[in-house]
Coordinates of C-alpha atoms in Angstrom, one line a residue:
Chain A
M1209 CA -21.1 -44.0 -8.1
S1210 CA -23.0 -40.9 -9.3
E1211 CA -19.7 -39.5 -10.3
S1212 CA -19.0 -42.3 -12.8
T1213 CA -22.5 -42.1 -14.2
T1214 CA -22.2 -38.4 -15.0
R1215 CA -18.8 -39.0 -16.5
T1216 CA -20.1 -41.7 -18.9
A1217 CA -23.1 -39.5 -19.6
A1218 CA -20.9 -36.7 -20.9
R1219 CA -19.8 -38.0 -24.2
P1220 CA -16.6 -36.6 -25.5
T1221 CA -18.2 -34.1 -27.9
A1222 CA -16.5 -30.9 -28.9
S1223 CA -18.7 -28.8 -26.7
G1224 CA -18.2 -31.2 -23.8
W1225 CA -14.4 -30.9 -24.2
L1226 CA -14.7 -27.1 -24.3
Q1227 CA -16.7 -27.1 -21.1
A1228 CA -14.1 -29.2 -19.4
W1229 CA -11.3 -27.0 -20.5
L1230 CA -12.9 -23.6 -20.3
P1231 CA -11.8 -23.0 -16.7
R1232 CA -8.2 -23.7 -17.7
L1233 CA -8.5 -21.6 -20.8
V1234 CA -9.9 -18.7 -18.7
L1235 CA -7.0 -19.0 -16.3
A1236 CA -4.4 -19.5 -19.0
P1237 CA -3.7 -15.8 -19.9
S1238 CA -3.3 -14.9 -16.2
V1239 CA -0.9 -17.8 -15.7
A1240 CA 1.0 -16.9 -18.8
V1241 CA 1.2 -13.3 -17.6
S1242 CA 2.4 -14.4 -14.2
L1243 CA 5.0 -16.7 -15.6
F1244 CA 6.4 -14.1 -17.9
F1245 CA 6.0 -10.8 -16.0
V1246 CA 6.7 -12.1 -12.5
Y1247 CA 8.9 -15.2 -12.7
G1248 CA 10.4 -14.4 -16.1
F1249 CA 11.3 -10.9 -15.1
M1250 CA 12.8 -12.0 -11.8
L1251 CA 15.0 -14.4 -13.8
W1252 CA 15.8 -11.7 -16.3
T1253 CA 16.8 -9.2 -13.6
F1254 CA 19.0 -11.9 -12.1
V1255 CA 20.6 -12.5 -15.5
L1256 CA 21.2 -8.7 -15.8
S1257 CA 22.8 -8.7 -12.4
L1258 CA 25.4 -11.1 -13.7
T1259 CA 26.4 -8.8 -16.6
S1260 CA 28.4 -5.7 -17.0
S1261 CA 25.3 -3.7 -18.3
R1262 CA 25.6 0.0 -17.8
M1263 CA 23.5 2.3 -19.9
L1264 CA 21.8 -0.4 -21.9
P1265 CA 21.4 -4.1 -21.0
S1266 CA 24.3 -6.1 -22.4
Y1267 CA 24.9 -9.8 -22.0
D1268 CA 28.6 -10.1 -21.3
F1269 CA 28.7 -12.0 -18.1
V1270 CA 30.9 -11.0 -15.2
G1271 CA 29.7 -13.6 -12.7
F1272 CA 28.9 -12.2 -9.3
G1273 CA 31.1 -9.1 -9.9
Q1274 CA 28.2 -6.7 -9.5
Y1275 CA 27.4 -8.2 -6.2
A1276 CA 31.0 -7.7 -5.1
R1277 CA 30.8 -4.1 -6.3
L1278 CA 27.6 -3.7 -4.4
M1279 CA 29.2 -5.0 -1.2
A1280 CA 32.1 -2.6 -1.6
N1281 CA 29.8 0.3 -2.3
D1282 CA 29.5 2.7 0.7
R1283 CA 26.2 4.1 -0.6
W1284 CA 24.7 0.6 -0.6
W1285 CA 25.7 0.1 3.0
V1286 CA 24.2 3.4 3.9
A1287 CA 21.0 2.4 2.2
S1288 CA 20.9 -1.0 3.8
T1289 CA 21.6 0.3 7.3
N1290 CA 19.0 2.9 6.7
L1291 CA 16.5 0.2 5.8
M1292 CA 17.3 -1.6 9.1
V1293 CA 16.9 1.5 11.2
F1294 CA 13.8 2.7 9.3
G1295 CA 12.2 -0.7 9.2
V1296 CA 12.7 -1.6 12.8
L1297 CA 11.6 1.7 14.2
F1298 CA 8.7 2.0 11.7
I1299 CA 7.4 -1.5 12.6
V1300 CA 7.8 -1.3 16.3
I1301 CA 6.3 2.2 16.6
C1302 CA 3.4 1.3 14.4
L1303 CA 2.7 -1.8 16.4
V1304 CA 2.8 0.0 19.7
I1305 CA 0.7 2.9 18.6
G1306 CA -1.7 0.7 16.7
A1307 CA -2.2 -1.7 19.6
L1308 CA -2.6 1.1 22.1
L1309 CA -5.2 3.0 20.0
A1310 CA -7.1 -0.2 19.3
I1311 CA -7.2 -1.1 23.1
L1312 CA -8.3 2.4 24.0
L1313 CA -10.9 2.6 21.3
D1314 CA -12.3 -0.7 22.4
Q1315 CA -13.6 0.7 25.7
K1316 CA -17.1 1.7 24.5
I1317 CA -16.0 5.1 23.2
R1318 CA -18.5 7.6 22.0
Q1319 CA -17.7 8.7 18.4
E1320 CA -15.6 5.6 17.9
G1321 CA -16.5 5.6 14.2
A1322 CA -15.3 9.2 13.7
L1323 CA -12.1 8.6 15.5
R1324 CA -11.4 5.4 13.6
T1325 CA -12.0 7.3 10.4
I1326 CA -9.5 10.0 11.3
Y1327 CA -6.8 7.5 12.4
L1328 CA -7.0 5.5 9.3
Y1329 CA -7.4 8.1 6.5
P1330 CA -3.7 8.7 5.9
M1331 CA -3.6 5.1 4.5
A1332 CA -5.8 6.3 1.6
L1333 CA -3.2 8.9 0.6
S1334 CA -0.3 8.4 -1.8
F1335 CA 3.1 8.3 -0.1
I1336 CA 3.9 11.2 -2.4
V1337 CA 1.2 13.3 -0.8
T1338 CA 2.4 12.2 2.6
G1339 CA 5.9 13.1 1.7
V1340 CA 4.9 16.5 0.4
V1341 CA 2.9 17.4 3.5
W1342 CA 5.5 16.3 6.0
K1343 CA 8.2 18.1 4.0
W1344 CA 6.2 21.2 4.6
L1345 CA 5.6 20.5 8.3
L1346 CA 9.2 19.7 8.9
N1347 CA 10.6 22.6 7.0
P1348 CA 12.7 24.4 9.7
Q1349 CA 12.0 27.9 8.4
L1350 CA 8.3 27.6 8.1
G1351 CA 7.1 24.4 9.7
I1352 CA 6.8 23.1 13.2
Q1353 CA 10.2 24.5 14.3
A1354 CA 9.2 28.0 13.3
M1355 CA 5.8 27.7 14.9
V1356 CA 7.1 26.6 18.3
Q1357 CA 9.7 29.4 18.1
S1358 CA 7.0 31.9 17.5
W1359 CA 5.3 30.7 20.7
G1360 CA 8.4 32.0 22.5
F1361 CA 10.6 29.0 22.7
E1362 CA 13.3 30.6 20.7
S1363 CA 15.9 27.9 21.3
F1364 CA 13.6 25.1 20.0
R1365 CA 15.2 23.1 17.3
F1366 CA 13.5 20.6 15.0
D1367 CA 15.6 20.6 11.9
W1368 CA 15.9 16.8 11.3
L1369 CA 14.9 17.1 7.7
V1370 CA 18.1 19.0 6.8
N1371 CA 20.3 17.2 9.3
P1372 CA 22.1 14.2 7.7
D1373 CA 22.2 12.3 11.1
M1374 CA 18.5 12.8 11.8
A1375 CA 16.8 12.9 8.4
I1376 CA 16.2 9.1 8.4
Y1377 CA 13.9 9.6 11.5
T1378 CA 11.7 12.0 9.5
L1379 CA 10.9 9.1 7.2
V1380 CA 9.9 7.1 10.3
I1381 CA 7.6 9.9 11.5
A1382 CA 5.8 10.3 8.2
A1383 CA 5.6 6.5 7.6
V1384 CA 4.2 5.9 11.1
W1385 CA 1.7 8.7 10.5
Q1386 CA 0.6 7.0 7.3
A1387 CA 0.4 3.4 8.4
S1388 CA -0.2 3.2 12.2
G1389 CA -4.0 3.7 11.8
F1390 CA -4.1 0.7 9.6
V1391 CA -2.4 -1.4 12.3
M1392 CA -5.0 0.0 14.7
A1393 CA -7.7 -1.3 12.4
L1394 CA -6.1 -4.7 12.3
F1395 CA -5.8 -4.9 16.1
L1396 CA -9.3 -3.6 16.6
A1397 CA -10.7 -6.4 14.3
G1398 CA -8.6 -8.9 16.3
L1399 CA -9.9 -7.6 19.6
R1400 CA -13.5 -7.8 18.4
G1401 CA -12.9 -11.4 17.5
I1402 CA -11.8 -12.4 21.0
D1403 CA -14.3 -14.4 23.1
D1404 CA -15.5 -12.3 26.0
S1405 CA -15.8 -15.2 28.3
I1406 CA -12.0 -15.7 28.5
V1407 CA -11.7 -12.1 29.7
K1408 CA -14.6 -12.5 32.2
A1409 CA -12.9 -15.6 33.6
A1410 CA -9.6 -13.7 34.1
Q1411 CA -11.5 -10.9 35.8
L1412 CA -13.2 -13.3 38.2
D1413 CA -9.8 -14.6 39.0
G1414 CA -9.0 -11.1 40.1
A1415 CA -6.5 -10.2 37.4
S1416 CA -5.8 -6.5 36.9
L1417 CA -6.7 -4.9 33.6
P1418 CA -3.2 -4.3 32.3
R1419 CA -2.4 -7.9 33.3
I1420 CA -5.5 -9.2 31.5
Y1421 CA -4.4 -7.4 28.3
W1422 CA -0.8 -8.5 28.6
R1423 CA -1.4 -12.1 29.6
V1424 CA -4.7 -13.0 28.1
V1425 CA -5.6 -10.7 25.2
M1426 CA -2.2 -10.1 23.6
P1427 CA -1.5 -13.9 23.2
C1428 CA -4.8 -14.2 21.4
L1429 CA -3.7 -11.4 19.0
R1430 CA -0.4 -13.1 18.1
P1431 CA -1.7 -13.8 14.5
V1432 CA -2.6 -10.2 14.1
V1433 CA 0.9 -9.1 15.3
F1434 CA 2.4 -11.5 12.9
S1435 CA 0.5 -10.3 9.9
A1436 CA 1.0 -6.7 10.8
V1437 CA 4.8 -7.2 11.1
M1438 CA 4.8 -8.9 7.8
I1439 CA 2.9 -6.2 6.0
L1440 CA 4.8 -3.4 7.6
A1441 CA 8.1 -5.0 6.8
H1442 CA 6.9 -5.3 3.2
I1443 CA 6.0 -1.6 3.1
A1444 CA 9.4 -0.7 4.5
I1445 CA 11.3 -2.7 1.9
K1446 CA 9.3 -1.2 -0.9
S1447 CA 9.4 2.4 0.4
F1448 CA 10.4 4.5 -2.5
D1449 CA 7.8 7.2 -3.0
L1450 CA 8.1 8.5 0.5
V1451 CA 11.8 8.9 0.3
V1452 CA 11.6 10.6 -3.1
A1453 CA 8.9 13.1 -1.9
L1454 CA 10.2 13.8 1.6
T1455 CA 13.9 13.9 1.4
G1456 CA 14.9 13.0 -2.1
G1457 CA 17.3 10.6 -0.5
G1458 CA 19.2 13.5 1.0
P1459 CA 20.8 15.4 2.5
G1460 CA 23.5 13.9 0.3
Y1461 CA 22.5 10.3 0.3
A1462 CA 21.8 10.1 4.0
T1463 CA 18.3 8.8 3.6
D1464 CA 18.8 6.4 0.7
L1465 CA 17.0 3.1 0.9
P1466 CA 17.7 0.1 -1.3
A1467 CA 14.6 1.0 -3.3
T1468 CA 15.9 4.4 -4.1
F1469 CA 19.4 3.1 -4.6
M1470 CA 18.2 0.6 -7.2
Y1471 CA 16.2 3.2 -9.1
T1472 CA 19.0 5.8 -9.1
H1473 CA 21.6 3.4 -10.3
A1474 CA 19.4 1.6 -12.9
F1475 CA 17.7 4.7 -14.4
N1476 CA 19.8 7.8 -13.6
R1477 CA 23.4 6.6 -13.3
A1478 CA 23.6 4.1 -16.1
Q1479 CA 24.5 1.2 -13.8
I1480 CA 22.0 -1.4 -14.9
G1481 CA 24.1 -4.3 -13.7
L1482 CA 24.6 -2.9 -10.3
G1483 CA 21.0 -1.8 -10.0
S1484 CA 19.8 -5.3 -10.9
A1485 CA 22.1 -6.8 -8.3
S1486 CA 20.5 -4.5 -5.7
A1487 CA 17.0 -5.4 -6.8
M1488 CA 17.8 -9.1 -6.4
L1489 CA 19.0 -8.5 -2.9
M1490 CA 15.7 -6.6 -2.2
L1491 CA 13.9 -9.7 -3.5
G1492 CA 16.0 -11.8 -1.1
G1493 CA 14.9 -9.6 1.8
V1494 CA 11.3 -10.0 0.9
L1495 CA 11.6 -13.7 0.6
A1496 CA 13.3 -13.9 3.9
I1497 CA 10.2 -12.5 5.6
L1498 CA 7.7 -14.1 3.3
I1499 CA 8.7 -17.7 3.4
P1500 CA 8.5 -18.2 7.2
Y1501 CA 5.1 -16.3 7.0
L1502 CA 3.6 -18.5 4.3
Y1503 CA 5.0 -21.6 6.0
S1504 CA 3.3 -20.8 9.3
E1505 CA 0.1 -19.7 7.5
L1506 CA -0.1 -23.0 5.6
R1507 CA 0.7 -25.0 8.7
S1508 CA -2.0 -23.3 10.8
R1509 CA -4.4 -23.8 8.0
K1510 CA -3.9 -27.5 8.0
H1511 CA -4.2 -27.8 11.8
G1512 CA -7.2 -25.6 12.0
Chain B
M444 CA -13.8 -7.5 24.2
A445 CA -15.6 -4.2 24.7
N446 CA -16.6 -2.8 27.9
V447 CA -13.9 -3.9 30.3
I448 CA -13.5 -0.6 32.0
R449 CA -16.9 0.1 33.4
R450 CA -17.1 0.6 37.2
Q451 CA -18.4 4.0 38.0
T452 CA -16.0 5.0 40.8
P453 CA -14.4 8.5 40.8
A454 CA -11.1 6.9 39.8
A455 CA -12.8 5.1 36.9
R456 CA -14.3 8.5 35.8
L457 CA -10.9 10.1 35.9
L458 CA -9.6 7.2 33.8
R459 CA -12.3 7.8 31.2
V460 CA -11.3 11.5 31.0
V461 CA -7.7 10.5 30.5
L462 CA -8.8 7.9 27.9
Y463 CA -10.7 10.5 25.9
G464 CA -7.8 12.9 26.3
V465 CA -5.4 10.4 24.8
L466 CA -7.7 9.5 21.9
I467 CA -8.3 13.1 21.0
V468 CA -4.6 14.0 21.1
A469 CA -4.0 11.0 18.8
G470 CA -6.7 12.3 16.6
L471 CA -5.0 15.6 16.3
F472 CA -1.8 14.0 15.3
Y473 CA -3.5 12.3 12.4
I474 CA -5.8 15.2 11.3
L475 CA -3.5 18.2 11.7
P476 CA -1.4 17.6 8.6
L477 CA -4.6 17.6 6.5
V478 CA -5.9 20.7 8.2
V479 CA -2.5 22.5 7.7
M480 CA -2.4 21.3 4.1
L481 CA -5.9 22.6 3.4
M482 CA -5.3 26.0 5.2
T483 CA -2.0 26.6 3.6
S484 CA -3.6 25.9 0.2
I485 CA -6.0 28.8 0.6
K486 CA -3.6 31.4 2.0
P487 CA -1.9 34.1 -0.1
L488 CA 1.9 33.6 -0.1
S489 CA 2.5 36.7 2.1
E490 CA 0.4 35.2 4.9
I491 CA 2.5 32.1 4.8
S492 CA 5.8 33.8 5.6
A493 CA 4.2 36.1 8.1
G494 CA 2.2 33.6 10.1
T495 CA 2.7 30.0 11.3
L496 CA 1.4 26.6 10.3
L497 CA -1.7 26.9 12.4
S498 CA -2.6 30.6 11.8
L499 CA -6.0 30.8 10.1
P500 CA -6.1 32.2 6.6
Q501 CA -7.0 35.9 6.9
N502 CA -7.9 36.4 3.3
P503 CA -8.8 33.0 2.0
T504 CA -8.2 32.6 -1.7
F505 CA -8.6 29.8 -4.2
E506 CA -6.0 31.3 -6.5
P507 CA -3.4 28.7 -5.4
W508 CA -5.8 25.9 -6.4
A509 CA -6.4 27.6 -9.8
K510 CA -2.7 28.0 -10.2
A511 CA -1.9 24.4 -9.1
W512 CA -4.6 23.1 -11.5
G513 CA -3.7 25.2 -14.6
E514 CA -0.4 27.0 -14.6
A515 CA 2.1 25.7 -12.0
C516 CA 5.4 24.4 -13.4
T517 CA 6.1 20.7 -13.1
G518 CA 9.6 20.3 -14.3
M519 CA 10.0 22.2 -17.6
R520 CA 6.3 22.7 -18.3
C521 CA 4.0 25.2 -16.7
E522 CA 0.6 23.8 -17.3
G523 CA -0.5 22.8 -13.8
V524 CA -1.4 19.3 -12.6
G525 CA -4.9 19.3 -14.1
G526 CA -3.9 17.4 -17.2
Y527 CA -2.1 14.9 -15.1
F528 CA -5.1 14.5 -12.9
W529 CA -7.1 13.4 -16.0
N530 CA -4.1 11.2 -17.1
S531 CA -4.4 9.3 -13.8
F532 CA -8.1 8.7 -14.4
A533 CA -7.4 7.6 -18.0
I534 CA -5.0 5.0 -16.6
V535 CA -6.9 4.0 -13.5
I536 CA -10.4 3.4 -15.0
P537 CA -9.4 0.8 -17.7
A538 CA -6.8 -0.8 -15.4
V539 CA -9.4 -1.2 -12.6
L540 CA -12.1 -2.6 -14.9
I541 CA -9.8 -5.1 -16.6
S542 CA -8.1 -6.3 -13.5
T543 CA -11.3 -6.7 -11.6
T544 CA -13.0 -8.6 -14.4
V545 CA -10.1 -11.0 -14.9
G546 CA -9.7 -11.4 -11.1
A547 CA -13.4 -12.4 -10.8
L548 CA -13.2 -15.0 -13.6
N549 CA -10.0 -16.4 -12.1
G550 CA -11.4 -16.6 -8.6
Y551 CA -14.5 -18.3 -10.0
A552 CA -12.5 -20.8 -12.1
L553 CA -10.2 -21.6 -9.2
T554 CA -12.9 -22.3 -6.7
K555 CA -15.8 -23.7 -8.6
W556 CA -14.0 -25.6 -11.3
R557 CA -11.1 -27.1 -9.3
F558 CA -8.8 -29.2 -11.4
K559 CA -5.6 -31.0 -10.7
G560 CA -3.1 -28.3 -10.0
S561 CA -5.5 -25.4 -9.5
E562 CA -4.2 -24.8 -6.0
L563 CA -0.7 -24.6 -7.5
V564 CA -1.9 -22.2 -10.1
F565 CA -3.3 -20.0 -7.3
A566 CA -0.1 -20.1 -5.3
L567 CA 1.9 -19.3 -8.4
M568 CA -0.2 -16.2 -9.1
L569 CA -0.3 -15.1 -5.5
F570 CA 3.4 -14.5 -5.5
G571 CA 2.8 -11.4 -7.7
C572 CA 1.4 -9.7 -4.6
F573 CA 4.6 -9.9 -2.8
I574 CA 7.5 -9.1 -5.1
P575 CA 9.3 -5.8 -4.7
F576 CA 8.6 -4.1 -8.0
Q577 CA 12.2 -3.0 -8.3
V578 CA 12.9 -6.5 -9.5
V579 CA 10.6 -6.1 -12.5
L580 CA 11.4 -2.6 -13.5
L581 CA 14.2 -3.1 -16.0
P582 CA 12.7 -6.1 -17.9
M583 CA 9.4 -4.2 -17.9
A584 CA 11.0 -1.1 -19.5
Q585 CA 12.5 -3.3 -22.2
T586 CA 9.3 -5.3 -22.8
L587 CA 7.2 -2.1 -23.1
G588 CA 9.7 -1.0 -25.7
W589 CA 9.3 -4.2 -27.7
L590 CA 5.5 -3.9 -27.5
G591 CA 5.7 -0.2 -28.7
L592 CA 4.1 0.9 -25.5
S593 CA 7.0 2.9 -24.0
S594 CA 5.9 6.0 -22.2
S595 CA 2.3 5.5 -23.2
R596 CA -0.9 5.3 -21.1
A597 CA -1.6 1.9 -22.6
G598 CA 1.8 0.7 -21.3
L599 CA 1.0 1.9 -17.8
I600 CA -2.4 0.3 -18.0
L601 CA -0.8 -3.0 -18.9
V602 CA 1.6 -2.8 -16.1
H603 CA -1.1 -2.1 -13.5
V604 CA -3.3 -4.8 -14.9
V605 CA -0.5 -7.4 -14.8
F606 CA 0.5 -6.7 -11.2
G607 CA -3.1 -6.1 -10.1
I608 CA -4.4 -9.4 -11.2
A609 CA -2.6 -11.2 -8.4
F610 CA -4.6 -9.1 -5.8
T611 CA -8.0 -9.2 -7.5
T612 CA -7.7 -13.0 -8.0
L613 CA -6.9 -13.3 -4.3
F614 CA -9.9 -11.3 -3.4
F615 CA -12.4 -13.1 -5.6
R616 CA -10.9 -16.5 -4.8
N617 CA -11.2 -16.0 -1.1
F618 CA -14.8 -14.7 -1.5
Y619 CA -16.0 -17.4 -3.8
V620 CA -14.6 -20.2 -1.5
G621 CA -17.4 -19.1 0.8
V622 CA -20.2 -19.4 -1.8
P623 CA -21.8 -22.9 -1.4
N624 CA -20.7 -25.4 -4.0
E625 CA -24.1 -27.0 -4.0
L626 CA -25.5 -24.1 -5.9
V627 CA -22.9 -24.5 -8.6
S628 CA -23.2 -28.3 -8.7
A629 CA -27.0 -28.1 -9.1
A630 CA -26.6 -25.7 -12.0
K631 CA -24.0 -28.0 -13.6
L632 CA -26.4 -31.0 -13.4
D633 CA -29.0 -28.8 -15.1
G634 CA -26.6 -28.4 -17.9
A635 CA -25.5 -24.8 -17.3
G636 CA -22.1 -24.0 -18.7
F637 CA -19.1 -22.1 -17.3
F638 CA -20.1 -18.6 -18.2
R639 CA -23.8 -19.1 -17.6
I640 CA -23.1 -20.2 -14.0
F641 CA -20.8 -17.3 -13.4
W642 CA -23.4 -14.8 -14.8
R643 CA -26.5 -16.2 -13.1
I644 CA -25.2 -17.5 -9.8
L645 CA -21.8 -16.0 -8.8
L646 CA -22.1 -12.5 -10.2
P647 CA -25.4 -11.6 -8.5
V648 CA -23.8 -12.3 -5.0
S649 CA -20.5 -10.7 -5.8
A650 CA -21.4 -7.0 -5.2
P651 CA -19.4 -6.7 -1.9
I652 CA -16.2 -8.2 -3.2
I653 CA -16.5 -6.2 -6.5
V654 CA -16.6 -3.0 -4.4
V655 CA -13.6 -4.1 -2.4
S656 CA -11.6 -5.0 -5.5
V657 CA -12.5 -1.8 -7.3
I658 CA -11.6 0.4 -4.3
W659 CA -8.4 -1.5 -3.6
Q660 CA -7.3 -1.3 -7.2
F661 CA -8.4 2.3 -7.6
T662 CA -6.4 3.5 -4.6
Q663 CA -3.3 1.4 -5.4
I664 CA -3.1 2.5 -9.0
W665 CA -4.0 6.2 -8.3
N666 CA -1.3 6.3 -5.6
D667 CA 1.3 4.6 -7.6
F668 CA 4.5 6.5 -8.2
L669 CA 7.2 3.9 -9.0
F670 CA 5.6 2.7 -12.3
G671 CA 4.4 6.1 -13.2
V672 CA 7.9 7.7 -12.9
A673 CA 9.6 4.8 -14.6
F674 CA 7.3 4.2 -17.5
S675 CA 5.7 7.5 -18.5
A676 CA 6.7 10.6 -20.5
H677 CA 5.7 14.2 -19.7
N678 CA 2.3 13.9 -21.4
T679 CA 1.3 10.5 -19.9
Q680 CA 2.5 11.1 -16.3
P681 CA 0.0 10.3 -13.5
V682 CA -0.7 13.1 -11.0
T683 CA 1.6 11.7 -8.3
V684 CA 4.6 12.1 -10.6
A685 CA 3.4 15.6 -11.6
L686 CA 3.0 16.5 -7.9
N687 CA 6.5 15.4 -7.1
N688 CA 7.9 17.3 -10.1
L689 CA 6.0 20.4 -9.1
V690 CA 7.2 20.3 -5.5
N691 CA 10.8 19.6 -6.5
T692 CA 11.0 22.2 -9.3
S693 CA 13.8 24.4 -8.1
T694 CA 13.2 27.5 -10.3
G695 CA 11.6 30.6 -9.0
V696 CA 10.0 31.4 -5.7
R697 CA 8.7 28.4 -3.7
E698 CA 5.0 28.8 -3.7
Y699 CA 4.0 26.6 -0.8
N700 CA 0.3 27.4 -1.1
V701 CA 0.4 26.1 -4.7
D702 CA 2.3 23.0 -3.6
M703 CA -0.3 22.2 -1.0
A704 CA -3.2 22.8 -3.3
A705 CA -1.6 20.4 -5.8
A706 CA -1.2 17.9 -3.0
M707 CA -4.8 18.3 -2.1
I708 CA -5.8 17.8 -5.8
A709 CA -3.7 14.6 -6.0
A710 CA -5.2 13.3 -2.7
L711 CA -8.9 14.1 -3.2
P712 CA -10.1 11.2 -5.3
T713 CA -8.8 8.5 -2.9
L714 CA -10.0 10.6 0.1
V715 CA -13.4 10.8 -1.4
V716 CA -13.4 7.1 -1.9
Y717 CA -12.3 6.5 1.6
V718 CA -15.0 8.8 3.1
L719 CA -17.8 7.3 0.9
A720 CA -16.8 3.7 1.2
G721 CA -14.5 3.5 4.2
K722 CA -15.8 0.1 5.3
Y723 CA -14.9 -1.5 2.0
F724 CA -11.6 0.3 1.9
V725 CA -10.6 -1.3 5.2
R726 CA -11.9 -4.7 4.1
G727 CA -9.7 -4.4 1.0
L728 CA -6.7 -3.4 3.1
T729 CA -7.1 -6.4 5.4
A730 CA -8.0 -8.8 2.7
G731 CA -5.2 -7.6 0.4
S732 CA -2.6 -7.9 3.1
V733 CA -3.7 -10.4 5.6
K734 CA -4.4 -13.2 3.3
G735 CA -7.3 -15.6 3.7

């Protein structure tokens, strides 16, 4: 009832109208920007992916020809396979290290704050800096290999950076170094949110500590695992800077990822159509992990 | 969940020693690259080839830092990364201020002035957080050209603002949901308008989320490489691009100490932010990625 009285009270004056529309007016530029720069650009890239554009965008349509070329392109397959290898290893190792460190840190550790700070700081760095540093550490002549050899282990080999079969794993090492502390922080927050009484009850039942963690604590952390996987997968698909700085996609194109493939073809090799097609497939990859995630988020929101 | 291992038997003590051992080894894994980078950056070149990664500098020198700042060659030019360091600031500061202001107003309008479709508007904008930026690169290049902003700082600022708004709106929206609506309704009955309510009621309680948003945007934009390399020319490049060019310049003797000094220079601002405001940095990370 009060609702209707206030509504009749507000006469349709110019200032009243302005007040009612102000929130929408404030949002309008951002909405317009989103529509144009996000949705419009996605559509635009899709259109480009259907054309024969090379050096400059042109609009003679060739259907899905660029996608067919992409599928027939060996380098694209190397990039996609690399993404699978890199993504899976990166995600799994980050989760394992992050969960372990969080559980260990959660045992009333002195200096916990300092350790946490150290574990997490790489996340503040640019992937370019990370790449530059690890390129230096992994340099066979001067880095870790040379150091271990100087300790007397002359036959020690750690030349993955220049080995086409192993270089992709150097990306995993550097990326794990950068992001695992962040996963630790997520897990730690999750652990701190678990109700102590569940654990106490399990202890009274005589469950061993590993068993408590595996059967009681980990299931409570499922949402954390889910979010972490989603973020890490996202980082993996977007990884561009790290590859550029650490391996430059090399040796040869052994460490290309779709992100670097797209950039190289669109900006350096005058293959705009092909580059656009690869960008659309990257978008598809992101959507494939994003949609189930959002779906479950929204569902749990409604139930809870 | 703390405090599960507590019994004071000898076995439990041993377990604690192992526990600390593991944690410290892990700490070394994370900290050593930074230590090596710092030590290498103050060694003369001769010491680098003679010693190993972990040998301490015998004659520490700041010459590599001076060279990285003022004379090292990035690509064709030999003027160090100093200018690019300031370029980054010139791009980051306006981009952070604009995107945070817009995000705050958006979050406020979306939570305190709900209208039909406001949730849809939010969902629509949120998508900008998730797209792989490769999908917008080519149209962006062309649009910047039309706007006359190709290879300019203003162009890069625009790009960072456009794609930052999604995140800042998310931050402020989630924060303002928690501010009681009663406060706003009362003010509305008193006849206070949109901006007045924002200024007098929302803004005074927003300090924590403003800090989170500023830190998040600062680190994101400072650390950006993709937009920087795609949309800048030699005189407008951010420091990440300059660092990459410096390290990959193939002419002359590789000066690893200068490379490491330049990497330190590029890393320092975000490291300083992290050390000074780590709590907010983490909150930004979790809020920006784990939504809600």
